Each structure stands twice: as C-alpha cells, then as structure tokens.
Coordinates of C-alpha atoms in Angstrom, one line a residue:
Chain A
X23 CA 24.1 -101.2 16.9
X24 CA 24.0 -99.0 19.7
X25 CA 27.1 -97.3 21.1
X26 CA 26.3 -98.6 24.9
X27 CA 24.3 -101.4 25.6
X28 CA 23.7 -103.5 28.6
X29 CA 21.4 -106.0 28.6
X30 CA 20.8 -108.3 31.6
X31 CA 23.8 -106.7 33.7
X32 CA 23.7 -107.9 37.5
X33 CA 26.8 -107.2 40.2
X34 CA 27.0 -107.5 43.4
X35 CA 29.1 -106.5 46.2
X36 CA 29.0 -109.0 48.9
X37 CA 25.7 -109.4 49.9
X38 CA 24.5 -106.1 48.2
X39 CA 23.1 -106.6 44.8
X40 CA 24.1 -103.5 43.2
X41 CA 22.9 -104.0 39.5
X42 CA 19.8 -106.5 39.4
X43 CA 19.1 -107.4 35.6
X44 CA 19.8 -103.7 34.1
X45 CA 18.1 -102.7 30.6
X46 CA 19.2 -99.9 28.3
X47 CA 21.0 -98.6 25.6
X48 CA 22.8 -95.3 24.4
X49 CA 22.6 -93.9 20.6
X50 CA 25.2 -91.8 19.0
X51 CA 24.3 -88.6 18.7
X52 CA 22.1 -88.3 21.4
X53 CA 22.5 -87.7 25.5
X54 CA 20.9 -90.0 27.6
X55 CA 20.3 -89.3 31.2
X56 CA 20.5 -91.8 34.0
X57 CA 18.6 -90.7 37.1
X58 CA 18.1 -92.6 40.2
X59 CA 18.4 -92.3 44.2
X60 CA 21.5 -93.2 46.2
X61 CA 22.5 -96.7 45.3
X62 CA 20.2 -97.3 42.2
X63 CA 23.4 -98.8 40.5
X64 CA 24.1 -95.6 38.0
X65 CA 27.9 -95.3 39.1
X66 CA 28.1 -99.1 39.0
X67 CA 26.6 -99.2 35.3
X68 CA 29.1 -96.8 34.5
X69 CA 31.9 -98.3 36.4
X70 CA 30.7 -101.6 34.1
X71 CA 30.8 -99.9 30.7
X72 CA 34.3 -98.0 31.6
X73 CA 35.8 -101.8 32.6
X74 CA 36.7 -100.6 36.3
X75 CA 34.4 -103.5 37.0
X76 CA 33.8 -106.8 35.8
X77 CA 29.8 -108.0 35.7
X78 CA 28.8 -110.8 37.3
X79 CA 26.7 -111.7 34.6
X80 CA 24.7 -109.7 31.6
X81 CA 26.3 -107.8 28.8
X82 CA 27.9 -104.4 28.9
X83 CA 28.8 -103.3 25.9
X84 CA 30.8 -99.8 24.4
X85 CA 31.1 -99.5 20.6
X86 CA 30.3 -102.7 20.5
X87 CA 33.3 -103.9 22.7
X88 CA 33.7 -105.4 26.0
X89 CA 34.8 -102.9 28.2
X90 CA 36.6 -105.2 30.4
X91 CA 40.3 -105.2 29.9
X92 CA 39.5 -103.3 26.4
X93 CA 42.3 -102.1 24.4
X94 CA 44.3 -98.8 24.3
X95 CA 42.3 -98.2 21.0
X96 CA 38.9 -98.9 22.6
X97 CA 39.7 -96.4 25.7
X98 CA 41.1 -93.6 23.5
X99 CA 37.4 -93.6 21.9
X100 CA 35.9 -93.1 25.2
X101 CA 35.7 -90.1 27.7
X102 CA 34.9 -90.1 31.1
X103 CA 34.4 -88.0 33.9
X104 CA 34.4 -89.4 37.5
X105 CA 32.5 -88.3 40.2
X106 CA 35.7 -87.6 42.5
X107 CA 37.9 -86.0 39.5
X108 CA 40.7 -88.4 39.2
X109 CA 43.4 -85.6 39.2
X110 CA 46.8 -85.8 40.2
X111 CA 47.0 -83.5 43.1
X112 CA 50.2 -81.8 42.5
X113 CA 49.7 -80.9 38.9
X114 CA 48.5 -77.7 37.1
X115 CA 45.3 -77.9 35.0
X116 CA 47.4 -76.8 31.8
X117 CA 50.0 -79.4 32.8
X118 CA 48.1 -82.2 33.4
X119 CA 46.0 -81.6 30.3
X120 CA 49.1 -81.5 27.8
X121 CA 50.0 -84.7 29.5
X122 CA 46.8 -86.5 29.0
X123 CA 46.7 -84.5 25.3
X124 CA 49.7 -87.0 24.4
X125 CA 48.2 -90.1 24.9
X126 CA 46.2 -89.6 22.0
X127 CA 46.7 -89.3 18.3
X128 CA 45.2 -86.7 17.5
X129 CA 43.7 -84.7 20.6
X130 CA 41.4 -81.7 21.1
X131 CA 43.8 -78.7 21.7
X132 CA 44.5 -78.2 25.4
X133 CA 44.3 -74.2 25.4
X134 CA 41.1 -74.0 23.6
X135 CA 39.7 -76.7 26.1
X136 CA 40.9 -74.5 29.1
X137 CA 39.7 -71.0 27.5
X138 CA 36.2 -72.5 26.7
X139 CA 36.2 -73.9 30.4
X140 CA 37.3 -71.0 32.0
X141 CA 40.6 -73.2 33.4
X142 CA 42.7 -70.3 32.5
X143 CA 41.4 -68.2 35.4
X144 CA 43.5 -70.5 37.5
X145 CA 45.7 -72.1 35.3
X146 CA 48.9 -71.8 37.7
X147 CA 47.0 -72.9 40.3
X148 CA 47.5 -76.8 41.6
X149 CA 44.7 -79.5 41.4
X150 CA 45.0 -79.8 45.2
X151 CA 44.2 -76.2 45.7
X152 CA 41.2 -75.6 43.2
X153 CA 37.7 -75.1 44.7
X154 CA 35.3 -78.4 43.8
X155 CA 33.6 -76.5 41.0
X156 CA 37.1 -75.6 39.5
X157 CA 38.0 -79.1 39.8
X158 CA 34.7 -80.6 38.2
X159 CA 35.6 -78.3 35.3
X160 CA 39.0 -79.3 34.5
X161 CA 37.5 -83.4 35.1
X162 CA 35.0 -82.5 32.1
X163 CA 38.1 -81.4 30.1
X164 CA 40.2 -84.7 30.3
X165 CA 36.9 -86.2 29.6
X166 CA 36.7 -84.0 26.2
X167 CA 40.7 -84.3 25.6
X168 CA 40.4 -87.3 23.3
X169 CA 37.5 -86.2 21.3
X170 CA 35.6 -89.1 22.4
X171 CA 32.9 -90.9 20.4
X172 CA 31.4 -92.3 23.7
X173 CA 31.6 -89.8 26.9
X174 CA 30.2 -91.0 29.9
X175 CA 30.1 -87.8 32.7
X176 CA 29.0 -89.0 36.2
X177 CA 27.2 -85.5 37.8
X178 CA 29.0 -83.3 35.6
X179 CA 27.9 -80.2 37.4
X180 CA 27.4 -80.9 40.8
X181 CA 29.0 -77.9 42.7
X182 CA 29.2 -75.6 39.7
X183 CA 28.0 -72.1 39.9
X184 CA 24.8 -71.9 36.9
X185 CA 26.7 -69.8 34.5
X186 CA 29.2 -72.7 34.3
X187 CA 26.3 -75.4 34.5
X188 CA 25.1 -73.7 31.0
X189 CA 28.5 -73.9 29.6
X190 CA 28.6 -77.3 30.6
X191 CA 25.0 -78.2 29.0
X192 CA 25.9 -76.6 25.3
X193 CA 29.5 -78.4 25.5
X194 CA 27.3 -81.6 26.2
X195 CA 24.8 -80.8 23.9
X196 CA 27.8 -80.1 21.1
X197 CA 29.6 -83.1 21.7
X198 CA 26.3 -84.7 20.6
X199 CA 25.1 -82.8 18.0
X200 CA 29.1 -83.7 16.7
X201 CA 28.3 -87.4 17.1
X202 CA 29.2 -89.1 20.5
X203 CA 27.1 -91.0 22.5
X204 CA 27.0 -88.9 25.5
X205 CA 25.7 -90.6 29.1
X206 CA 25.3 -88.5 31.8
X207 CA 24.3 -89.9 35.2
X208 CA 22.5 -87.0 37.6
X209 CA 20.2 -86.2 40.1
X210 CA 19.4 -83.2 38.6
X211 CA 15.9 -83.2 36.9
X212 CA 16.4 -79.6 35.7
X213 CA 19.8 -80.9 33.6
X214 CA 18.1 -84.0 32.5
X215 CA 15.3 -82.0 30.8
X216 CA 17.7 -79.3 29.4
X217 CA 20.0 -81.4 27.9
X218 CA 18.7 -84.9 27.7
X219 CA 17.0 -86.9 24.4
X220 CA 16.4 -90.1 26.0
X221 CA 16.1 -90.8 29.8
X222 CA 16.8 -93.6 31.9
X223 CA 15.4 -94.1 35.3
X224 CA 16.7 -97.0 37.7
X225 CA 16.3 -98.5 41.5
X226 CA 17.7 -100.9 43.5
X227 CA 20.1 -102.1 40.5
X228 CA 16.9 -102.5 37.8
X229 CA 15.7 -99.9 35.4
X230 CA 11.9 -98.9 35.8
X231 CA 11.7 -96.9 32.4
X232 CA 13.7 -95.9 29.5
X233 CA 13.3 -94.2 26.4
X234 CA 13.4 -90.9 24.6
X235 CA 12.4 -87.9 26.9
X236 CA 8.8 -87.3 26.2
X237 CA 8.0 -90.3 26.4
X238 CA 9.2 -91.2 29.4
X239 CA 7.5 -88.1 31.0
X240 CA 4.2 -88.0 28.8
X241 CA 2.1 -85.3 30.2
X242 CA 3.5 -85.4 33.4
X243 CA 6.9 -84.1 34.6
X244 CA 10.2 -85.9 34.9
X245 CA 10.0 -85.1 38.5
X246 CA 7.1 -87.1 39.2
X247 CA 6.9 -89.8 37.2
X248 CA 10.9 -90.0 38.9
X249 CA 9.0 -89.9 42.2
X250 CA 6.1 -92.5 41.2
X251 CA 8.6 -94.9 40.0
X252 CA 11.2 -94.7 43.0
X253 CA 8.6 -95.6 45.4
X254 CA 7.6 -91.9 46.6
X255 CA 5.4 -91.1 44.6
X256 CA 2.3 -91.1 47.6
X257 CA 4.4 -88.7 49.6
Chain B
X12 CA 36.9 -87.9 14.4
X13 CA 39.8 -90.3 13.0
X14 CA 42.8 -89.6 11.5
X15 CA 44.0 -90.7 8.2
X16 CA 45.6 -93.6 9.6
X17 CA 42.4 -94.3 11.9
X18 CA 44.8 -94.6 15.0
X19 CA 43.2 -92.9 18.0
X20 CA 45.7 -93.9 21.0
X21 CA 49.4 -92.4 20.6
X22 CA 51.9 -95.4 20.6
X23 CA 52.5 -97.5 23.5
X24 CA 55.8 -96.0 23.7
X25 CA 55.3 -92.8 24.0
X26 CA 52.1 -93.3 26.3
X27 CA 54.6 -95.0 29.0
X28 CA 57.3 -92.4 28.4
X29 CA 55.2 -89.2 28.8
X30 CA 54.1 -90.9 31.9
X31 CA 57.1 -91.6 33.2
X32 CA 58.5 -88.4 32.9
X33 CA 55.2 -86.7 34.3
X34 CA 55.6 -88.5 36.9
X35 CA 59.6 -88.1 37.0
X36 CA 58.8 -84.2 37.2
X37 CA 56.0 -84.4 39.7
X38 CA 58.3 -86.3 42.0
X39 CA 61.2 -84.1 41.9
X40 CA 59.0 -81.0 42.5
X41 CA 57.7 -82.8 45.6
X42 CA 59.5 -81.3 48.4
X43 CA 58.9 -84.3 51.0
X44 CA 60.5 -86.7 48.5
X45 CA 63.4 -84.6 48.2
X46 CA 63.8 -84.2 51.9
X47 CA 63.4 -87.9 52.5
X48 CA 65.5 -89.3 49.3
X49 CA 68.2 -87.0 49.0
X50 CA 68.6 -84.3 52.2
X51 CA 68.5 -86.5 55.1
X52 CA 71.0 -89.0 53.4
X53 CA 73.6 -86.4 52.3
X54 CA 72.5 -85.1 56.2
X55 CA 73.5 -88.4 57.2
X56 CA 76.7 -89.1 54.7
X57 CA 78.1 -85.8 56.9
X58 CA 76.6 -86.4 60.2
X59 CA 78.8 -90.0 60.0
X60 CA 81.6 -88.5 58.5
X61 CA 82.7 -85.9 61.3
X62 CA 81.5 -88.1 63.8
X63 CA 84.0 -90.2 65.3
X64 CA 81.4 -93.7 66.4
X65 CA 80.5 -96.1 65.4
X66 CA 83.7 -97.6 65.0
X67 CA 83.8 -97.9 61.1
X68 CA 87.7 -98.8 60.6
X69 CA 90.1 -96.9 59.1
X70 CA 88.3 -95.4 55.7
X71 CA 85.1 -94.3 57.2
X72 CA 84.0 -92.7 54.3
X73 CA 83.8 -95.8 52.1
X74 CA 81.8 -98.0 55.0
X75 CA 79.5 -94.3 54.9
X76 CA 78.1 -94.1 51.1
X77 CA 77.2 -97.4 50.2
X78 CA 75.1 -96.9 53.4
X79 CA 73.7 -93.6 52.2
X80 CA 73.5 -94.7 48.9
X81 CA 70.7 -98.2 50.0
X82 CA 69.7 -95.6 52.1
X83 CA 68.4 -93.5 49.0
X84 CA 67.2 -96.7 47.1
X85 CA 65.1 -97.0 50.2
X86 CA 63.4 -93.5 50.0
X87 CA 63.1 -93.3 46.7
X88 CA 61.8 -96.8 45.6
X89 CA 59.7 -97.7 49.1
X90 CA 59.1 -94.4 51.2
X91 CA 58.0 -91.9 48.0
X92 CA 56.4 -94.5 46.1
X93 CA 54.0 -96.3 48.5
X94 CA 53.0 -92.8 49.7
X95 CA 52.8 -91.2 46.2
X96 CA 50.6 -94.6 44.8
X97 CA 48.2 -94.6 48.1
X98 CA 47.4 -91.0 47.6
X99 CA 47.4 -91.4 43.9
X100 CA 44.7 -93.8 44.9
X101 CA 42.4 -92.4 47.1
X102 CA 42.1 -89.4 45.0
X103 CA 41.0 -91.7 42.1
X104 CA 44.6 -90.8 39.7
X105 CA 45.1 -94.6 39.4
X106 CA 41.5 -95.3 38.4
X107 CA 41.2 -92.1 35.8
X108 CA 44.5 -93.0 34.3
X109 CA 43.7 -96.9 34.1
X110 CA 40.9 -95.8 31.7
X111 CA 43.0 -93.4 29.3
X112 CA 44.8 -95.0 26.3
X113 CA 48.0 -95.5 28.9
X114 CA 45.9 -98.4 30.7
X115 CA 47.2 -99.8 33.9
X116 CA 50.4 -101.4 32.1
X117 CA 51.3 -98.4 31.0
X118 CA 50.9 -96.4 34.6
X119 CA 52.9 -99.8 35.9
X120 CA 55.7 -99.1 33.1
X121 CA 55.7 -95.4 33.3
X122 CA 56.0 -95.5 37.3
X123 CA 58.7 -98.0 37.1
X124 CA 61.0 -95.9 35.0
X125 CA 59.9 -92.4 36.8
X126 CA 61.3 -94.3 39.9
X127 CA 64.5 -95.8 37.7
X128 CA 65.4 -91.9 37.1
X129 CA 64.8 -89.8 39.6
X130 CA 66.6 -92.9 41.9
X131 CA 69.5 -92.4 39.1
X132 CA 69.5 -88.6 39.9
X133 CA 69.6 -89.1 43.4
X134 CA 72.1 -91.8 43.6
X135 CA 74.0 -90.0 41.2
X136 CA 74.1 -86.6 43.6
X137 CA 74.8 -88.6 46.6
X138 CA 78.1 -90.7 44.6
X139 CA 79.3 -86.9 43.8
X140 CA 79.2 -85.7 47.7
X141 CA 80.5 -89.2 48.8
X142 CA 83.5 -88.4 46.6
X143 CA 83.9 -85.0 47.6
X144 CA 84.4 -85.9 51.2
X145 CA 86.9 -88.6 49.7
X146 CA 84.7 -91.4 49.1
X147 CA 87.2 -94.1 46.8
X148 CA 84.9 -97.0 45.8
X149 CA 86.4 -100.6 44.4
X150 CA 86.3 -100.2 40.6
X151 CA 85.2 -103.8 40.6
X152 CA 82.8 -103.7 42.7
X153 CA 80.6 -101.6 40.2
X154 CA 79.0 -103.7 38.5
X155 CA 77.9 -106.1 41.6
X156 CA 76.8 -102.9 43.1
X157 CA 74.7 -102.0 40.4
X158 CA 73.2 -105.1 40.3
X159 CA 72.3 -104.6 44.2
X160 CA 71.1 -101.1 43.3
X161 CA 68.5 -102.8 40.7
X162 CA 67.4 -105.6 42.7
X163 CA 67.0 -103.6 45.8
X164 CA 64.5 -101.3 44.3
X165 CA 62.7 -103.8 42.5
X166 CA 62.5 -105.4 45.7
X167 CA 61.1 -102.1 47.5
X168 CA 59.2 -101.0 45.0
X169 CA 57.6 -105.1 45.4
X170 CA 56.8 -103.8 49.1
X171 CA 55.6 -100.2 48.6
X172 CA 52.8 -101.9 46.0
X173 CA 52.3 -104.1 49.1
X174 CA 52.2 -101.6 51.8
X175 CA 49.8 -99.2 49.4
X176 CA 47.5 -102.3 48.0
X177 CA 45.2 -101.6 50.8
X178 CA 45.3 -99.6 53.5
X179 CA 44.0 -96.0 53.6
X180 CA 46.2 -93.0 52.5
X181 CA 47.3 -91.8 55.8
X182 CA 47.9 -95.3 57.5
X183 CA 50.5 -95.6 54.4
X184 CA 52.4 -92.5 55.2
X185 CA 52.5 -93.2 58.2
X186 CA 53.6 -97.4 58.4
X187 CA 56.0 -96.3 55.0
X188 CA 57.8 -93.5 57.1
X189 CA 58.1 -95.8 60.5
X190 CA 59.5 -98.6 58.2
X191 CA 62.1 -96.5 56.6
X192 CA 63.5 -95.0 60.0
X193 CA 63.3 -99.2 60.9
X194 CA 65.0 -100.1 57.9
X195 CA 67.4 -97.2 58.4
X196 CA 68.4 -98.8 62.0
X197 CA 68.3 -102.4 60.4
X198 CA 71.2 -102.8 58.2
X199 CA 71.0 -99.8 56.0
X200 CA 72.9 -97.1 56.5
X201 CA 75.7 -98.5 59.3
X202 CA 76.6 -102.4 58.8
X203 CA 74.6 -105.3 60.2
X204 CA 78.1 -106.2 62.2
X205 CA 77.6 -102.7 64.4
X206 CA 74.4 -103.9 65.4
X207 CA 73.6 -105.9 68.9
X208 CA 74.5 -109.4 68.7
X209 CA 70.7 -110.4 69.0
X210 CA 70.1 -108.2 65.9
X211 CA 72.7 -109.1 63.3
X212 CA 71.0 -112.2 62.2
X213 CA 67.3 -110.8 61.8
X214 CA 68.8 -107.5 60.4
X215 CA 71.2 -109.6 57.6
X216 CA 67.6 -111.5 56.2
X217 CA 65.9 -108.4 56.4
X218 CA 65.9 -106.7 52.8
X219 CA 67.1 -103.3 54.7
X220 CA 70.4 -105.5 55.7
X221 CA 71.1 -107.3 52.2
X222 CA 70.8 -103.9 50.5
X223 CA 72.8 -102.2 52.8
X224 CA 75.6 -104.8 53.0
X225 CA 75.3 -105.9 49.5
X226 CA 76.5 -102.4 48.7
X227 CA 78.7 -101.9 51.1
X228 CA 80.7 -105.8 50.0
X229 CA 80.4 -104.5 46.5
X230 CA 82.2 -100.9 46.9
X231 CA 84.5 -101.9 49.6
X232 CA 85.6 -105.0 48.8
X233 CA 84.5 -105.2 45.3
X234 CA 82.7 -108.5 46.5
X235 CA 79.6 -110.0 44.6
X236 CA 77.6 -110.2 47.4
X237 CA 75.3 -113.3 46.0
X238 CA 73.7 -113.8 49.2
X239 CA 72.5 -110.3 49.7
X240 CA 70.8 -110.7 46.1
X241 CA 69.1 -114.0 47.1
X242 CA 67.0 -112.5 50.3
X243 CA 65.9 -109.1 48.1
X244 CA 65.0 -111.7 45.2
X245 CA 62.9 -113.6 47.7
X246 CA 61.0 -110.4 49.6
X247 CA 60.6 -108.8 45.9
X248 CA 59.3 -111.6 44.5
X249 CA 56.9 -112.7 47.6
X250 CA 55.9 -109.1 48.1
X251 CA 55.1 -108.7 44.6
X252 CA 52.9 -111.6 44.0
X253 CA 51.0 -110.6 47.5
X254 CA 50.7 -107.5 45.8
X255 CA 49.2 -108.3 42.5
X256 CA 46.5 -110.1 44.9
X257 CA 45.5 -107.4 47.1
X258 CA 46.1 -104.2 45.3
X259 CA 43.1 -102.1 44.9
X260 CA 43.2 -99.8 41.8
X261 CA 40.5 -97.8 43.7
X262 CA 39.4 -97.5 47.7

C-alpha cells in the first residue's frame, strides 16, 4: 500500500474544474515532487489528502485513510506546511511551538527544532513581525513537530535565502531517509532534482507523468520535459 | 516513530485545554481586547457614576454595573471574538489548526472556554470596581444573573461566528466594533426604559436589551428575568445555525 494515493480524484469549484481525473501515489521513504503551473490542481490535491476539502469524486487516500473528517490519530501522523503559514499572529515561534508540541504524544523537542531552523535568531520576536523567509521556516517546523509519517510541504522554500533552502533539502531529505512519505509541491526544478526520488507533473487538474526521477526526465532535463508537457514546449 | 502505547495524538482533553489557555493568554496580552472588554467599561462604570443624568433613581450605582457588566459580556464574547476568529482566518490559523490532532472540535472547545475565562476575569474585575464605588447587588438575584451572563455570551458568541463566517478580515472589525457602540446605545449599558419611546420596544427584542436588562432585573431586583433569556435563546440559537451554514474555515 502506498502512504498517499489518489486515484481518479476530480473537484471542482463552480464552473472551474480544478482536479480532472488525478493519478499518483507517494511511497514511504521517498520524496515525491509535484510540479505544475498556476492552477494545475497541486494545492487542491493537497488540500484533498489533508481533508480541507472533500472530492467530488475519486479516491484520496493518507495511510490508507480518508482524509476527510479523519481522526485525531490519523492527523497526528501527518505534517503539513501551508503555503500562507497558518500561524497565529501574536505568538512567539518558541511559544507557539510548545503549544502545538502538546498536542502530540510524543513530539520532536521544540528547541532542537528551533536551533536546527535557525528560529532562535528571533525567537522573541512575534509571527506578525517575522520577514516571509522567517515565517516559512518556523511553518516547516510545526510541520516537523509531530514527527510525522506523512509530510506534505506546499513550496517549502519559496522566499528563503539558499543557505536556508539547503537546510531545508537535508531536513527533507532526513525525514525520508527516517521513513515518511514526504510530498512537496514546487515550482522549483532545481529543488525537485536535489531532493526529489519520484516526480509528478500535472495541468489543468490531470497528471501528464509520474514516476521515479529519471525516469520521468530520461535523457532530457526536468525543465524540458516540464515545458513539453505543459504546453510550452515549442516556445 | 510510536510510542509504547502506539498513541500519537495527546488526549482530547488536554488538546482542548492547552488551547484554551493559548488562546486565554493570547487574548489577555492583546491590548485592543483589554481596551474594549475591560477599560472602556470601568471608563464607563465611573463616567455614569459622577455624572448626574440619566436619571437612574436613587442607587445609581446598582442600575450602573449590571450595565457595565453585559457591557463586558458584549466585548469579550462578540467584539474580541469575531475579530480574533476573522483574522485567525484569513491568516490560515483556523485551517493549520483544523489539521493538527486538536481538529476543528477541539479549536471550537478550546475557544469556548478561552472566552468562558478571560470573560470570568473581566467580569470578575469589573464586580470588584462596582463594589468599590458601593455597588450592593440582590443576593438572589445571583444565580438568575449568572444564568443571563451564560446565555448572553453563548448568544454573542452565536453572532460573532456569524458576523466572522464570511466577510473579509477588515469588514469584521469594522461591522463588530460599529455593532458594539450600537449595542452599547441599545439596551446595554443604560436601561431600555431611558431610551426614546419609539426605541424601547426594538431595543427590549434586541439581544443588547435582554442582556442588559436581564442583568440589571436580576441584581436589582433579584428578578428571574425569563423573558430576557427567551429572546438571547432565540438570536443564539438562529445565529448559530446560520453560522454552522456559512462559516468558512478558510477565505
């Protein structure tokens, strides 16, 4: 069994048909990227397998649970980090991190999350006031507070500086090598051939190819067979 | 990854309690909630009680507090919390949180008794100035004023989840502090009986003028002011089922 599966998955929005008949799957142990333009339906997969949405048809499936309206049990085995943070503006990273911390059972410890972050640099310093890079950083750590065996990071390292995008990539690339399922959703080619095993590639709601790395690329690079299968490749 | 008993969430208990009192903390830090729920009532409890109109009858001070007291409810359960849950919102909080082991019960649960507390500390606060500037309330009307309390913040609390379902952040703050200086003028803080004529009967079905005289029956008179309790059951319970239809967990 996979860890995330979804098979046939189509939503719509209206008259916008944001996920049109979706086909892949995530392994444990292993990172798979999903690339796509603007509106391919990557945040609304996501959305799917975290149960924030509810398919209109089609399976999404998370440790072999429905997402939607999954237990507390289910949700304390997944991470996540959202695009726009989720953070309570008037708390302190170390603050807000000992609170989520307590919702678990048996967390990752909160100062060891911040120093290998870097959150202690600004530690007294209020969600509301941290620069977007800062903010991206402490997302990835309630993401990571619950040792997760599925984590699901939506542009992890958009706005981060490149020493922090490497820190990011080996804590992504540990948390696999330690046994989650790790989906990352980017538009970075450069992150989904440094960190990726298995890529995904979607477009107007469908998936045009899946599968590990090389051989989704072959000889080629990610970049253009990206480009080819988008519809730009005779730019 | 799993413990030895293989439990990975902490108990449901203690998931709504470390909420609540996150959020208790994060409310009593806020300095706008302080000025709204507790400064500008005790402003108000000694503005009224040096000045010598409206006409209030002989113990001013007791007509004052239960005023100043629904006033509080007001702020507390309506004001802070439809702003606090709109913003909460928009920056995504409510949509994060729904996915951690608390869930969207537990934010419900842990919101409910953040608001049940810092309300308690406020009202509490407020009893302590009344009585300082000689507030004497009706022993028996206690415990029909503490039912009013309950109902009236369970009522507002209804229509702050209302008022924050939908619109955008900044429309809420500003429609939820226009409709607390209109509830403050509508039966809260002075009686619906000082109002104009034309007033009195809107004011008196208006949940601002049940809570406000339902305290002020209960401590003056040590009434149980049943009637009071039947409009702020009827707005909670319509504003809470309009609610649980058009609230958006995320814009």
């Amino acid at each position: 069994m996979s860890a995330v599966e979804v098979r046939d998955l189509v939503k719509s929005f209206g008259a916008t048909r944001a996920l049109d008949g979706a086909n892949w799957c995530a392994e444990a142990g292993r990172v798979t990227a999903v690339l796509g333009p603007n509106g391919a339906g990557k945040s609304t997969t996501i959305e799917c397998l975290q149960g924030l949405q509810r398919p209109d048809s089609g399976l999404a499936q998370v440790l072999g649970e429905d997402p939607w309206g999954a237990s507390a049990e289910h949700r304390a085995r997944v991470g996540l980090m959202l695009q726009d943070g989720g953070l309570p503006s008037m708390s302190t990273p170390p603050a807000l991190l000992a609170h989520l911390a307590s919702m678990y059972a048996d967390p990752a410890d909160p100062s060891a999350l911040s120093a290998r972050l870097g959150i202690d640099d600004f530690a007294r310093t209020i969600v509301r006031r941290l620069s977007g890079g800062q903010r991206q950083r402490v997302a990835l750590a309630t993401a990571l507070i619950g040792r997760p065996d599925v984590l699901f990071l939506d542009e992890p390292t958009a706005g981060m500086d490149p020493h922090t995008r490497l820190d990011v990539w080996e804590i992504v690339r540990e948390q696999a090598a330690g046994g989650a399922a790790v989906v990352l959703a980017t538009h970075s080619f450069e992150e989904a051939d440094r960190v990726a095993d298995d890529i995904v590639i979607m477009d107007r709601g469908r998936v045009r190819t899946s599968g590990p790395r090389a051989e989704v690329a072959g000889a080629k690079s990610l970049e253009d067979v990206y480009f080819s299968l988008t519809g730009r490749g005779e730019r | 990854m799993t413990t030895a008993t293989g439990q990975r969430a902490a108990a449901r208990g203690i998931r709504i309690r470390r909420q609540a009192s996150f959020e208790a903390r994060t409310m009593l830090r806020n300095g706008e909630q302080l000025l709204v729920a507790f400064i500008l009532p005790a402003m108000a409890m000694i503005g009224l009680k040096f000045a010598s109109v409206p006409d209030l009858g002989a113990r001013r001070i007791d007509v004052i507090v239960p005023g100043v007291l629904a006033l509080a409810v007001v702020s507390t359960a309506f004001t802070s919390q439809a702003i606090a849950t709109a913003f909460d919102r928009r920056n995504g909080v409510l949509r994060l949180l729904g996915t951690t082991p608390l869930g969207r019960d537990g934010l419900l649960g842990g919101k409910t008794m953040a608001t049940g507390f810092v309300l308690a500390f406020h009202l509490l606060a407020l009893s302590i100035l009344g009585m300082a500037l000689g507030w004497r309330p009706e022993v028996a009307g206690l415990l029909p004023a503490l039912i009013t309390i309950v109902l009236g913040a369970g009522c507002f609390v209804a229509l702050a989840m209302l008022v924050a379902g939908r619109l955008r952040a900044e429309a809420v703050l500003a429609v939820a502090n226009l409709l607390w200086v209109i509830f403050l003028g509508l039966g809260l803080l002075l009686p619906t009986s000082t109002l104009p004529s034309a007033a009195v009967g809107v004011a008196r079905l208006l949940p601002s003028g049940a809570l406000g005289d339902g305290l002020r029956d209960a401590f003056v008179e040590g009434a149980w002011p049943v009637t009071s309790w039947l409009v702020l059951a009827i707005w909670g319970g319509i504003s809470a089922m309009l609610a649980t239809r058009i609230f958006r967990w995320s814009d």
